[in-house]
Each structure stands twice: as C-alpha cells, then as structure tokens.
Short mmCIF file of C-alpha atoms and ligand atoms in Angstrom, two decimals:
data_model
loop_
_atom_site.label_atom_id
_atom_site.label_comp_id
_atom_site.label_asym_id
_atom_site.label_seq_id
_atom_site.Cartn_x
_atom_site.Cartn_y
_atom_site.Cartn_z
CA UNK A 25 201.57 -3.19 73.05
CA UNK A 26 201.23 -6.87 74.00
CA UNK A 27 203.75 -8.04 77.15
CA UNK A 28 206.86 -8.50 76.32
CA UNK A 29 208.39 -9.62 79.30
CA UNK A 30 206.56 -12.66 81.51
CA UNK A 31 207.65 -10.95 84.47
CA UNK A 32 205.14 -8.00 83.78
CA UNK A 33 202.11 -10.70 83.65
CA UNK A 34 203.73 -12.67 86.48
CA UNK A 35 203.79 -10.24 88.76
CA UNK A 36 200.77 -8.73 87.96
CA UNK A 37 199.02 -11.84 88.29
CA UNK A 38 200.67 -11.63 92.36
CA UNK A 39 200.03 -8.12 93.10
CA UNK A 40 196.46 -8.21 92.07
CA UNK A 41 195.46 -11.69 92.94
CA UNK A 42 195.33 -13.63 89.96
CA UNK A 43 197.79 -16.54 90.62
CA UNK A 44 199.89 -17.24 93.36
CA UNK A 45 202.45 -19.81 93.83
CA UNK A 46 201.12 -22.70 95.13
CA UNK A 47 202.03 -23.63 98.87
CA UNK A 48 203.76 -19.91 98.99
CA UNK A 49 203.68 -20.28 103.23
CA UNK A 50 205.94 -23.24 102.96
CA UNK A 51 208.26 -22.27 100.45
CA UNK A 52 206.41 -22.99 97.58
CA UNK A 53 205.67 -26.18 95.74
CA UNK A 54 207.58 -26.06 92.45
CA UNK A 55 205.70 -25.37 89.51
CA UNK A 56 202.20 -24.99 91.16
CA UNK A 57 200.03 -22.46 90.81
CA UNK A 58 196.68 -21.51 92.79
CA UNK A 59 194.15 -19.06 91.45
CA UNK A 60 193.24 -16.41 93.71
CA UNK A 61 189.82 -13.99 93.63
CA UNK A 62 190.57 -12.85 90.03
CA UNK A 63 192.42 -15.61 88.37
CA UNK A 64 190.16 -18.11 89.25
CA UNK A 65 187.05 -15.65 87.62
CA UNK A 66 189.28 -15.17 84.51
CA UNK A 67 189.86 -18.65 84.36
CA UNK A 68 186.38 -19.88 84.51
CA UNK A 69 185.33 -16.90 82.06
CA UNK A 70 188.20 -18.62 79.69
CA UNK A 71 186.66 -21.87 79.77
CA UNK A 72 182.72 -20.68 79.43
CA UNK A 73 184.27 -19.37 76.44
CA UNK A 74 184.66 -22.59 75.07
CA UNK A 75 181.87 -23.97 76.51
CA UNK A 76 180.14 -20.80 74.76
CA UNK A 77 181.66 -21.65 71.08
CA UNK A 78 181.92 -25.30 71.28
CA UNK A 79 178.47 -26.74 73.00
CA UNK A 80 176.23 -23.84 73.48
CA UNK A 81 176.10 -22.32 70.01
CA UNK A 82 176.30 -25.26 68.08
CA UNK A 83 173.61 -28.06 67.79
CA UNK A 84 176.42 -31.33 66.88
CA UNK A 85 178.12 -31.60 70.35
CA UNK A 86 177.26 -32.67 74.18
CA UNK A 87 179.24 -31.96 77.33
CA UNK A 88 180.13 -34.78 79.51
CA UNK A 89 182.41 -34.77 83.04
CA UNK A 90 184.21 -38.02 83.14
CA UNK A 91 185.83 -39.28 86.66
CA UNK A 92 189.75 -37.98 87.19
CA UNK A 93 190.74 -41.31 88.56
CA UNK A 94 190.77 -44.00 86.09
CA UNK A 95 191.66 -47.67 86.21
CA UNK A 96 194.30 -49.07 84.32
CA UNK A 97 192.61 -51.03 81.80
CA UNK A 98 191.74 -47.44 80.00
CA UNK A 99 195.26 -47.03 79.75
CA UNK A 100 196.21 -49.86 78.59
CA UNK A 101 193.68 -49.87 75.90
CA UNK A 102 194.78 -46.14 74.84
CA UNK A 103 198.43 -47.18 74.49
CA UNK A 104 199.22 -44.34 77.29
CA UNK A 105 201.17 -46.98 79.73
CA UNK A 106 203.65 -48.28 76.93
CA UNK A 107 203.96 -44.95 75.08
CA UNK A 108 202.95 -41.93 76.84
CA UNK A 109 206.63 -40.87 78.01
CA UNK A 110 209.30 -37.99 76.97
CA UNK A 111 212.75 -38.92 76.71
CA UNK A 112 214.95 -38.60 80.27
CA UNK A 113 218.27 -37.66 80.04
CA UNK A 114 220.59 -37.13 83.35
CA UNK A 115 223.20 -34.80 83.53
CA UNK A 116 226.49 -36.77 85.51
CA UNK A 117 227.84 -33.09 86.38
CA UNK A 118 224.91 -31.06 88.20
CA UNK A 119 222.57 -34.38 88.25
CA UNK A 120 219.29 -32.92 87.46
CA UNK A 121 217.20 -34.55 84.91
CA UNK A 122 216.06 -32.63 81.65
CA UNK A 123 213.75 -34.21 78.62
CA UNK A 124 216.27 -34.64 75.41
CA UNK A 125 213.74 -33.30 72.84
CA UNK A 126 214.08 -29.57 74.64
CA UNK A 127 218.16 -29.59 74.81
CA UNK A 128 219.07 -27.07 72.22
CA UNK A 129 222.49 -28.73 72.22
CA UNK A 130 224.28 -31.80 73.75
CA UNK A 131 225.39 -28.83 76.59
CA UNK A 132 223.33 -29.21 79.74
CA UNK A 133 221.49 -25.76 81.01
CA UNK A 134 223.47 -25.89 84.83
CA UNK A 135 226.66 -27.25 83.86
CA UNK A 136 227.52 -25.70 80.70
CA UNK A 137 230.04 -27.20 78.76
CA UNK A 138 232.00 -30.53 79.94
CA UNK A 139 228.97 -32.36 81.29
CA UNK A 140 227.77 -35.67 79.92
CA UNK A 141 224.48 -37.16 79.64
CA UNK A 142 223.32 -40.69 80.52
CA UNK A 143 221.46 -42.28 77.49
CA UNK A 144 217.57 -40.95 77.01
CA UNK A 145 215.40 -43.33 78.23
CA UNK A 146 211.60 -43.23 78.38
CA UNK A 147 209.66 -41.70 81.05
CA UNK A 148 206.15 -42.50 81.38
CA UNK A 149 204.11 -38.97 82.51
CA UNK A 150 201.29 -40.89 84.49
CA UNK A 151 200.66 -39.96 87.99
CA UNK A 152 199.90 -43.05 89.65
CA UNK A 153 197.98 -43.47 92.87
CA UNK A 154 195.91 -46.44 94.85
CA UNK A 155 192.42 -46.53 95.50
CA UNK A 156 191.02 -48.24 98.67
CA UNK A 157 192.65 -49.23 101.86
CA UNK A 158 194.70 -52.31 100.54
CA UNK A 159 197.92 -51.57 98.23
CA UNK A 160 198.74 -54.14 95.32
CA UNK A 161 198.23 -54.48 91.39
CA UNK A 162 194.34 -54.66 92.19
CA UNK A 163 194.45 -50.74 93.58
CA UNK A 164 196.43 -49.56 91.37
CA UNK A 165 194.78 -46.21 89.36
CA UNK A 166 195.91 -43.24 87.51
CA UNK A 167 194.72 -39.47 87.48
CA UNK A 168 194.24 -38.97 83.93
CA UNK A 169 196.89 -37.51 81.44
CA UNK A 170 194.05 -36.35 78.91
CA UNK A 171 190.12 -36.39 79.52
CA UNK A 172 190.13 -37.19 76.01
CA UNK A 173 189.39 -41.16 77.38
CA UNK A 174 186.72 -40.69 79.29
CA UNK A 175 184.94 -39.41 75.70
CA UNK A 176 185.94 -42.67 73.60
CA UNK A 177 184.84 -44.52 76.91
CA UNK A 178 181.30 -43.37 76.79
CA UNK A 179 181.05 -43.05 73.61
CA UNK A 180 178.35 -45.85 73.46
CA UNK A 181 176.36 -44.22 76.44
CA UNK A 182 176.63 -40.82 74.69
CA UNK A 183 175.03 -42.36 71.18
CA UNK A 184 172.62 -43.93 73.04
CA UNK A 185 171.44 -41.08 75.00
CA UNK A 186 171.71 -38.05 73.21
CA UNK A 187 170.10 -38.87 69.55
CA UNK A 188 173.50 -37.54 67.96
CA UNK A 189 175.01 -39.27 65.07
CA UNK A 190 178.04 -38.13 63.56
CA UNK A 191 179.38 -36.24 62.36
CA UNK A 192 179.12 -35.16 65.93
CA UNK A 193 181.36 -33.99 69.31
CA UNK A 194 181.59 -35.36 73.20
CA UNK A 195 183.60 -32.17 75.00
CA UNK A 196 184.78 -32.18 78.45
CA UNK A 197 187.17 -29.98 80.28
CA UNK A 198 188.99 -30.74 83.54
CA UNK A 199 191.85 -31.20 85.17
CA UNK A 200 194.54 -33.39 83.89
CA UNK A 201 197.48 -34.19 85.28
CA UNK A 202 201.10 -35.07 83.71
CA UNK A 203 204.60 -35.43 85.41
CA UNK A 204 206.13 -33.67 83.39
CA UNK A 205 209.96 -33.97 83.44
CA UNK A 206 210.64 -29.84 83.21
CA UNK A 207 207.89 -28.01 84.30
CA UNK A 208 208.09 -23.77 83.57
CA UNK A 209 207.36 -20.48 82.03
CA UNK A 210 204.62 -19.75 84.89
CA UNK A 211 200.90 -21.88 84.33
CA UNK A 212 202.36 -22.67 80.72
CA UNK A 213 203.67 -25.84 81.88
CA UNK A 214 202.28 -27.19 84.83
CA UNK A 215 202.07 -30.74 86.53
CA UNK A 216 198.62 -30.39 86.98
CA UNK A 217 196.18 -28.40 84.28
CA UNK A 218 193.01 -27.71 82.87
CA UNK A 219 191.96 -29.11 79.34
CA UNK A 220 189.35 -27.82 77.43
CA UNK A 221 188.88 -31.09 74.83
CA UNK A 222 186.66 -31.92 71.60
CA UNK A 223 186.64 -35.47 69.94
CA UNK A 224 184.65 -35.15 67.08
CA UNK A 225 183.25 -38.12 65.80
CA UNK A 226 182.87 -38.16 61.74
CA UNK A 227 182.75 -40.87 58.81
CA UNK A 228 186.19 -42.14 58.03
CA UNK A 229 185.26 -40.26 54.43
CA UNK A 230 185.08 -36.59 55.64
CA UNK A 231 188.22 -36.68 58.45
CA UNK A 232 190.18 -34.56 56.24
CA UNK A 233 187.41 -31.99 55.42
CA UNK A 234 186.38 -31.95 59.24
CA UNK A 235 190.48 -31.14 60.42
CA UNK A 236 190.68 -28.20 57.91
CA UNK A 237 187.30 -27.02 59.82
CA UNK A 238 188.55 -27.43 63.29
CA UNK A 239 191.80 -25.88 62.42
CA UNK A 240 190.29 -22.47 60.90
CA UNK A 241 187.52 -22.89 63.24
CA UNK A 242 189.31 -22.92 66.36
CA UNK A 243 192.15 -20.46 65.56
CA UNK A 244 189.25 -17.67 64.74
CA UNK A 245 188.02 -18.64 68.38
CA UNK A 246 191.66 -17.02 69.93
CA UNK A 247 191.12 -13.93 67.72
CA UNK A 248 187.67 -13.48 68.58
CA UNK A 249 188.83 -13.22 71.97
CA UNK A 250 191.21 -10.61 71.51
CA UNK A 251 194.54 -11.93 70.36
CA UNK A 252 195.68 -10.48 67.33
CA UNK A 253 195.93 -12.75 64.69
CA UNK A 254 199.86 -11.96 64.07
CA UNK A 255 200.51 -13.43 67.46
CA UNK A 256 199.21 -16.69 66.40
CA UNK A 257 199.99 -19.55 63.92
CA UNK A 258 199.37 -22.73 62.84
CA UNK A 259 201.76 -25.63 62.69
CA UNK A 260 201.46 -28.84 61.23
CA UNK A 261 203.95 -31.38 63.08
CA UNK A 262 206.13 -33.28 61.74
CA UNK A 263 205.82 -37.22 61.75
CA UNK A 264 208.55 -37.92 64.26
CA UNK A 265 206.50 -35.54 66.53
CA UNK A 266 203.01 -37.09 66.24
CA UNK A 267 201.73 -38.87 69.17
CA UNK A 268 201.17 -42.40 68.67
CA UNK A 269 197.62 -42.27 68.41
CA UNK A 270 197.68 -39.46 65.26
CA UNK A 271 198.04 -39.18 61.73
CA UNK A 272 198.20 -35.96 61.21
CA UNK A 273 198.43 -33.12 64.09
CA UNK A 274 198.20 -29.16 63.46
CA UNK A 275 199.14 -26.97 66.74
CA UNK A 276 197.61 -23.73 67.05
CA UNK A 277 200.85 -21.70 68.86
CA UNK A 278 201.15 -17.93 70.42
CA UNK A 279 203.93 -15.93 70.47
CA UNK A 280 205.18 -16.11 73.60
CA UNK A 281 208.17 -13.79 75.37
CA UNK A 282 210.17 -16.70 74.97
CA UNK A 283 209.05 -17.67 71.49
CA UNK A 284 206.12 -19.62 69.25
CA UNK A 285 204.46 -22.05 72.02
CA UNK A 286 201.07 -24.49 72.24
CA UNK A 287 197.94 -23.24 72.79
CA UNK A 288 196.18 -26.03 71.10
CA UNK A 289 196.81 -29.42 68.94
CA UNK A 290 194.36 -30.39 66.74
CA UNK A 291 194.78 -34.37 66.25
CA UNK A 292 193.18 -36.57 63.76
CA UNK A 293 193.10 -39.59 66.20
CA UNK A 294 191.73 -41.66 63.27
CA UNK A 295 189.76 -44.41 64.92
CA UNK A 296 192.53 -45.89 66.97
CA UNK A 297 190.75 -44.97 70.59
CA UNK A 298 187.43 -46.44 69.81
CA UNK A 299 189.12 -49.37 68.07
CA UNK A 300 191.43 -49.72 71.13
CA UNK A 301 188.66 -49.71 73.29
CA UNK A 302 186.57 -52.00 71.55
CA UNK A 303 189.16 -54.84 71.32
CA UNK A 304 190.37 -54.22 75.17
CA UNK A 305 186.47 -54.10 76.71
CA UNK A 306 184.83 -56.32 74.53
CA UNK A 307 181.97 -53.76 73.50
CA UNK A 308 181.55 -52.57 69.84
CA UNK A 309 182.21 -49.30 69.65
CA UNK A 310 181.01 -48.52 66.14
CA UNK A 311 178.26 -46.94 64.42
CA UNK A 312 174.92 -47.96 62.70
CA UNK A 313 173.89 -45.56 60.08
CA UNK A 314 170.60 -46.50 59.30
CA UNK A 315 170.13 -44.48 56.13
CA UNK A 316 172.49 -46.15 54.22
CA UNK A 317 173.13 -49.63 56.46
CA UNK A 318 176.74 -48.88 56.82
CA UNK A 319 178.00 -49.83 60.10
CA UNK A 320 181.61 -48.53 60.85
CA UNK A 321 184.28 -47.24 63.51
CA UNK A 322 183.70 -43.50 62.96
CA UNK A 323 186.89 -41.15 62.70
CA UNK A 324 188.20 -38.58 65.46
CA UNK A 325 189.16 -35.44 65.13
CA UNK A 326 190.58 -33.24 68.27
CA UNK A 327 190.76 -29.81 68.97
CA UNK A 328 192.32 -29.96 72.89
CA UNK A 329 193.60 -26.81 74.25
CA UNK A 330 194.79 -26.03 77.86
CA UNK A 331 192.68 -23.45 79.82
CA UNK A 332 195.86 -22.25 82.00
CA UNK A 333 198.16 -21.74 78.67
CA UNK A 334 195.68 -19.77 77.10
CA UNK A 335 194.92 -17.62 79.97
CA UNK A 336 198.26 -16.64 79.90
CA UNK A 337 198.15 -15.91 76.08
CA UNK A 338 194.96 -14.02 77.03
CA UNK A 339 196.71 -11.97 79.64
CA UNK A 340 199.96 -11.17 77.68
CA UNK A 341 197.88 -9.62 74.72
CA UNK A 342 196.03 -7.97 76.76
CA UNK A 343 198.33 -6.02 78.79
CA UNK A 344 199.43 -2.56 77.94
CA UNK A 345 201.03 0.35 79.13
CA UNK A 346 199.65 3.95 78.45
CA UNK A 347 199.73 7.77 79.41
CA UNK A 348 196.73 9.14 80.68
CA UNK A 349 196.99 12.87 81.80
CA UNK A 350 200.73 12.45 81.62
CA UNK A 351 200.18 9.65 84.22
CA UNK A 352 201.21 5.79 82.84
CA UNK A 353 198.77 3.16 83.36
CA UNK A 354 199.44 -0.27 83.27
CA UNK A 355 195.71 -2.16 81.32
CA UNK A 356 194.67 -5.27 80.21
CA UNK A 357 192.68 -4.54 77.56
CA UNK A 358 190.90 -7.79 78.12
CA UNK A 359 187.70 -9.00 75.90
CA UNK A 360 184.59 -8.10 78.55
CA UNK A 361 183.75 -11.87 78.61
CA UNK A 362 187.30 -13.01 79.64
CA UNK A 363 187.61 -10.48 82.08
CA UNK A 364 187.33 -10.91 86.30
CA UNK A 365 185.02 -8.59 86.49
CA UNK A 366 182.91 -6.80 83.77
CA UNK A 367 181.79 -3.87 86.07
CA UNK A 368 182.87 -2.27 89.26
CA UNK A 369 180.27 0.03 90.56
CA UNK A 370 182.44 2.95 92.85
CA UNK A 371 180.80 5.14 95.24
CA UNK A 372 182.62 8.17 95.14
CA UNK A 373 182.53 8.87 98.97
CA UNK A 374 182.21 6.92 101.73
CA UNK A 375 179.75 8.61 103.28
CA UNK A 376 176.67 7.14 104.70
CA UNK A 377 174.85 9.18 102.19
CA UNK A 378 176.18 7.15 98.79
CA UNK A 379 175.84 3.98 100.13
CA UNK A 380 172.40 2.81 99.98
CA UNK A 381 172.32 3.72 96.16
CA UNK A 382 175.72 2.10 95.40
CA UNK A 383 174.42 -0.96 97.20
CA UNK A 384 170.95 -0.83 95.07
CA UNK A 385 173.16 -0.46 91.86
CA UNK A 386 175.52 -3.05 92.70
CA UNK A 387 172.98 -5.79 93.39
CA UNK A 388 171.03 -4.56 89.86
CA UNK A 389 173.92 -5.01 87.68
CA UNK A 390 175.28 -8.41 90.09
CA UNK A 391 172.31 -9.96 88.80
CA UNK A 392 173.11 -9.91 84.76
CA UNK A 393 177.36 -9.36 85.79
CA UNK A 394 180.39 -10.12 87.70
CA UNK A 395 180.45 -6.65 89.31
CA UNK A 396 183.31 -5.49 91.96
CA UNK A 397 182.07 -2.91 94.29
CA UNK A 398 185.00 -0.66 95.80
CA UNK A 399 184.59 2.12 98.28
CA UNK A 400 188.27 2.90 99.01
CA UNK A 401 190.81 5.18 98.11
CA UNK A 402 190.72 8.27 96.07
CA UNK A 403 188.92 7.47 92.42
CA UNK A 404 191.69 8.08 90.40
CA UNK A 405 193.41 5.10 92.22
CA UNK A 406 190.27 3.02 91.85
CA UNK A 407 190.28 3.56 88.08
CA UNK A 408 193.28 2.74 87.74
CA UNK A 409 193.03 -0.55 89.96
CA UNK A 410 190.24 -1.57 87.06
CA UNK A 411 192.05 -1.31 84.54
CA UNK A 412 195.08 -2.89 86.01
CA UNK A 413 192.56 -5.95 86.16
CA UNK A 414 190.96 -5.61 83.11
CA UNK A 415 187.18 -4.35 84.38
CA UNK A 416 185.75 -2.75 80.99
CA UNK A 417 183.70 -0.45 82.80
CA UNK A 418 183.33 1.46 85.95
CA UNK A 419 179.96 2.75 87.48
CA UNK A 420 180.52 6.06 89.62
CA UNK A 421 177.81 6.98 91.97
CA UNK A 422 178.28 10.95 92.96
CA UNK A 423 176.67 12.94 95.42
CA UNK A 424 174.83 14.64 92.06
CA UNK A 425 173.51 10.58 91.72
CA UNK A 426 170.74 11.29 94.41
CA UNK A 427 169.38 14.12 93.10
CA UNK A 428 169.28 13.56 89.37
CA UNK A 429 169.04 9.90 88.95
CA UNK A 430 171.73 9.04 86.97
CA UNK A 431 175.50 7.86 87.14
CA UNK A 432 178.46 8.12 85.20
CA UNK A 433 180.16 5.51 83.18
CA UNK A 434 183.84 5.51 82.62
CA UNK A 435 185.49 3.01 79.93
CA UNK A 436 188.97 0.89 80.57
CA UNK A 437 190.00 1.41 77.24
CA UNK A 438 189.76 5.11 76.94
CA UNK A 439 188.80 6.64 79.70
CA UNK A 440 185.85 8.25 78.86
CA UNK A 441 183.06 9.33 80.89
CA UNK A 442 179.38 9.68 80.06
CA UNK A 443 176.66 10.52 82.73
CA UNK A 444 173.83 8.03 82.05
CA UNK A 445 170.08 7.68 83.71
CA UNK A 446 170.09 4.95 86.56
CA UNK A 447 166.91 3.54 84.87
CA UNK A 448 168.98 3.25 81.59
CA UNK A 449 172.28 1.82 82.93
CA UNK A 450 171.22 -2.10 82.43
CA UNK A 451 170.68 -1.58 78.71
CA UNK A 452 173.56 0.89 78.33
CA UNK A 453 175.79 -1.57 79.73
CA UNK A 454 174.52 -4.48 77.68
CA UNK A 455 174.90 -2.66 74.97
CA UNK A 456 178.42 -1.78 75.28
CA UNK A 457 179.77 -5.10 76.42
CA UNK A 458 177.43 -6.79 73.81
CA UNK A 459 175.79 -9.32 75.94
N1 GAP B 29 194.11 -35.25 74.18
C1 GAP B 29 195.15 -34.61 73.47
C2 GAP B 29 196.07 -33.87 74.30
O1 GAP B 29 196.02 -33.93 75.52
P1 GAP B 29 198.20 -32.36 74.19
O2 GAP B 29 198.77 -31.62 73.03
O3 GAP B 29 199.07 -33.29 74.94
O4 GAP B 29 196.93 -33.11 73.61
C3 GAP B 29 196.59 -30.40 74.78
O5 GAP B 29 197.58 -31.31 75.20
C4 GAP B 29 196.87 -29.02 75.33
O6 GAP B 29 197.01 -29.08 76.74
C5 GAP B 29 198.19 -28.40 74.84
O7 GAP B 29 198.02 -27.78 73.60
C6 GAP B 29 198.47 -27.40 75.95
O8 GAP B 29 197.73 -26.21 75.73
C7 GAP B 29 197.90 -28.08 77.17
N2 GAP B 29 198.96 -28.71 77.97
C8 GAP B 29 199.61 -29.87 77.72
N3 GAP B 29 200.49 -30.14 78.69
C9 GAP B 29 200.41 -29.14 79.59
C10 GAP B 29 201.08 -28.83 80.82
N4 GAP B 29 201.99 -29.65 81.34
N5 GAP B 29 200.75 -27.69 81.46
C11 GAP B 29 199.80 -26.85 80.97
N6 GAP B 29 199.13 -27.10 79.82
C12 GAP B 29 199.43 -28.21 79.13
#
C-alpha cells in the first residue's frame, strides 16, 4: 500500500537521512532541501536510470553537460526573458503573494474570505546574478531555468562531432533553477532542481509519430521502475496551458497525496529553439541530409522530467507497511537499482572473530554494489533498518560462516532466508537483483 500521507515519506526521508531541510541549523531556508547519505545515493541511482534508458541502451542519443550560468543573449533568443513568468497576484489582507493559475477560487489561502487581490501581473522565474567584479548590463547572467538551451545551443557542435543525424537526441541533466512564486509539497516544488532532459531532433515529417513514441516510451520507463501503472497518467494540455515555445504538450502525472501532479512534460518544441537561435546568433542551425539534398530546421520533441519529483513518486510507491511475526514494519519496496543501497552485509556479532570475514565480504560485493556494512544493534533491528531504507538484500555473516563457508541471505520483500556458499554469493546476488 503506496503512502498515503507525505508526512510518512517526509519524515522518513529525516529520520533515516534521505533529505533534510536545507540550512536546518539556522532555521531553515524555505523550500530547500539537501540530500543526506541516502537521498543523495537514491537520487543519483534515479538519474543513472535515465541515463540507463535514454543514452546507454539506445544508439540515437549523446549526453552533453552544458554551463549553469548563461548569458543573456540565450534568453533572449529562447523567448524566456519576455515570457517565462506565472501570473502574481497580492493579497491586500495578509500581503503574501500567490500565482493566480493555482487559486482554486478568488478567496486567498491566509485570509479566507474578504480579502482582495491586486491585478495578476507577470513574474519572470529567472534567477539573475553578475559575473565578474564590475556590476552593469555587461555582467549581467542567469542560472538557467531549463538545460534544455544549452542542447539547441550546441546543436551544431553536437552534429559535427558525433556522426548523428536525426532523427536523433542531445540529453543533459542538471540543476536548474526557477523562482518560483509558491514553492511546496516537500522536493516537488523546489527553487532549485534537477532535470533529467531529451530534445530529440527529427524531420518536421515524423514529429507527430516521434511524440506518440516518447509519450508511451517514457511512461513505461516509471512503471519499469516500480510505480504501478494506476498511479500514473497521461495528460495532454490544453492550449491556454502550452508554453510559448509548444504545439502540443502531454504531461506524464502521479498520483500524489494531494492529487494528479507532474512528473514529466513531453513538448513538441517544433523548431522554434533552433530557429530562435539561428536568427539571434547568426549561425544556421539546420540540417543537410545528404541522401536526399534536403536541407531543413529539424523538429524537437521533449521528454523533460525532474529528478527530485520523481524521487518522491519513487519513494511514495514504494513505501509500505506490513506485519512480520506480529511485528509492523515500515518498507520501501524500492526497485534494487533505485535503491541507496542494494546490499548490506551484517556481521551478526561484534566480536573480533566475525570481522575479518564481514570485512572480506563487504569489499567483494562493494566492488559490483552499493553495499552498507552494519555491525550494531541486535539483527532484528538491523533488518528492519534495511528495509526501512529500501536495501533488497541483507548478507548475514554467523559464527557457523567460518566453519562452513557460506552466509545467509535474507530478502526486503519477504523476509526470507537462504544459507548460500560464500564462493556463490556474487552470482546469487546478481542473479536476484538482475544485474
Ligand atoms: N525544458 C522543458 C521544461 O523545463 P517543465 O515542464 O517546465 O519543462 C520539466 O519542467 C519537469 O521539471 C517537470 O515535469 C517537473 O518534473 C520538473 N520541475 C519543474 N519545475 C520544478 C520545480 N520548481 N521543482 C521541482 N521540479 C520541477
């Protein structure tokens, strides 16, 4: 049974170091988050995931890392300083500031009834900062709202140097950072987040065909991962919702506590960017295709999901509550690739004795996993501090261990034991994690 409450994942994620609030010995810094041992694993397991599906497996896309700070001329030419804002309404009664398009009704949140609202006006999301030692219009830079721009930006350098033609995909993930007006819900909205971002580039002809593929394709990535599919949909936006560089945008959303939220939008960004680009810099930004001398402005299609948002999604299906010898257990029945750690080798003494071979097994499976290694408190307690975290499998060295070789495995999900041979345990274990 999937969480129902974010509380359960929130303060989870505290007690066992996932995430912490950000700044926490000053009073915390609103709406940041930091990662601690195992939410900064599970996080980087969430994005090799993509990596995984999107570059590694496939033979049509390359992986760039395009610079955070970006000058303004990139902005321009995107159309993100004149139209990348959400509409900011005041309230005259409790004076905070809340974005129109997520007031249920004309009643403000604080005040209740009686308040009144200044007129929405638009509020641009770009951080903005200044590069060098001398302020002015010449230092003036921006962290980046999407890393979607450093992809049409080198999309030149990428053709030349990588022997792709399209239909094929620059992806990048990083951080990206938005000041957005109501920040919330945990890491679901966040001023500064992680994007995990495809622009596939494809003849104007197939930009259709190539959506419908990204949209089945990437939903099937979420269940693959572990979230059952009646916890996600897909939604095709309406056209007062569409940014201003798409025709046509699907959002791939999870059932949240609070209801159906983003995990992903998947944008057909037509070939505004490149043609954008190429009118702003100067430099064609088209293709050649040789076979059949055609030369045009290939299409975009964009599957961009946030890591931190899909974490969470990740980490609210996962999490269950069972009874194990009339004892309840709190488990996040996390896929083994997602989770912190996929092993946790447990000595079941501290003695001197057990050491040396739980040492000798740890640093065997460290080499081919992320393996924990935990020597305290009674084993009962230490099983159930894996499964708490989502470790798929625990290793139990016993005093038996040095005399016949061999160790037992115990599995998160059911809690069953089976003695295997030390000289087996690599394969076993590759076996039952599947990699
Ligand atoms: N380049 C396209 C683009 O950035 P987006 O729909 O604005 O599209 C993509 O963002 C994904 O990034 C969203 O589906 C969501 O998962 C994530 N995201 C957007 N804003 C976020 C925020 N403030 N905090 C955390 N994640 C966010």
């Amino acid at each position: 049974m999937p969480a129902k409450d974010l509380d359960q994942i929130v303060n989870l994620c505290k007690r066992r170091g996932f995430v912490y609030p950000s700044a926490e010995i000053y009073g915390g810094f609103r709406s940041s988050y930091d990662y601690g041992p195992l939410g900064s694993l599970m996080l980087r397991n969430v994005k090799d995931a993509w990596v995984r599906a999107m570059v590694q497996q496939r033979d049509d896309v390359v992986l760039i890392d395009a610079a955070i700070l970006s000058p303004p001329q990139i902005f321009e030419a995107s159309g993100h300083l004149s139209n990348f804002s959400d509409p900011l309404v005041d309230c005259t009664v409790c004076k905070r500031r809340f974005r129109e398009d997520q007031l249920d009704n004309r009643d403000c949140p604080q005040s209740n009834k009686g308040c009144a609202f200044t007129a929405a006006r638009a509020f641009n999301l770009m951080f903005q900062t200044q590069a060098g030692p001398v302020e002015g219009e010449g230092a003036k830079v921006y962290l980046r709202p999407e890393t979607a721009q450093g992809m049409f930006v080198n999309f030149a350098n990428v053709l030349q140097t990588s022997r792709k033609k399209p239909p094929f995909g620059i992806a990048q993930l990083g951080k990206a950072f938005r000041n957005e007006i109501t920040p919330g819900n945990f890491i679901f909205r966040t001023r500064e987040f992680e994007l995990m971002e495809l622009e596939f580039f494809v003849h104007p002809s197939e930009s259709t065909k190539w959506y419908e593929y990204w949209c089945q394709t990437r939903m099937q990535w979420y269940v693959d991962y572990g979230i059952p599919a009646a916890m996600l949909r897909i939604r095709e936006h309406a056209k007062d919702e569409l940014s201003h560089y798409s025709s046509g945008t699907s959002d791939i959303e999870f059932m949240f506590p609070w209801g159906w939220g983003e995990l992903e939008g998947i944008a057909q960004r037509t070939d505004f960017d490149l043609k954008q680009h190429t009118e702003h810099s100067r430099q064609k930004l088209e293709y050649f295709d040789q076979a059949t001398n055609e030369r045009y402005v290939p299409y975009v299609v964009e599957p961009a999901a946030g890591a931190n948002r899909t974490m969470a999604a990740f980490l609210l299906a996962a999490y269950d509550e069972d009874v194990i010898n009339d004892e309840p257990r709190t488990v996040l029945r996390l896929h083994p690739r997602l989770a912190p750690y996929q092993v946790a080798v447990l000595p079941l003494s501290k003695k001197d004795t057990l050491m040396p071979l739980a040492k000798r097994i740890h640093a065997m499976l460290s080499a081919n996993y992320m393996c924990d290694f935990d020597e305290t408190q009674a084993i009962g307690r230490r099983y159930r501090r894996q499964d708490e975290i989502g470790t798929p499998f625990c290793v139990t060295i016993d005093f038996d261990s040095l005399e016949d070789d061999a160790v037992t495995i115990r599995e998160r999900d059911t809690t069953k034991q089976t003695r295997v041979p030390i000289s087996s345990l690599v394969g076993e274990l590759a076996g039952r994690l599947g990699f």
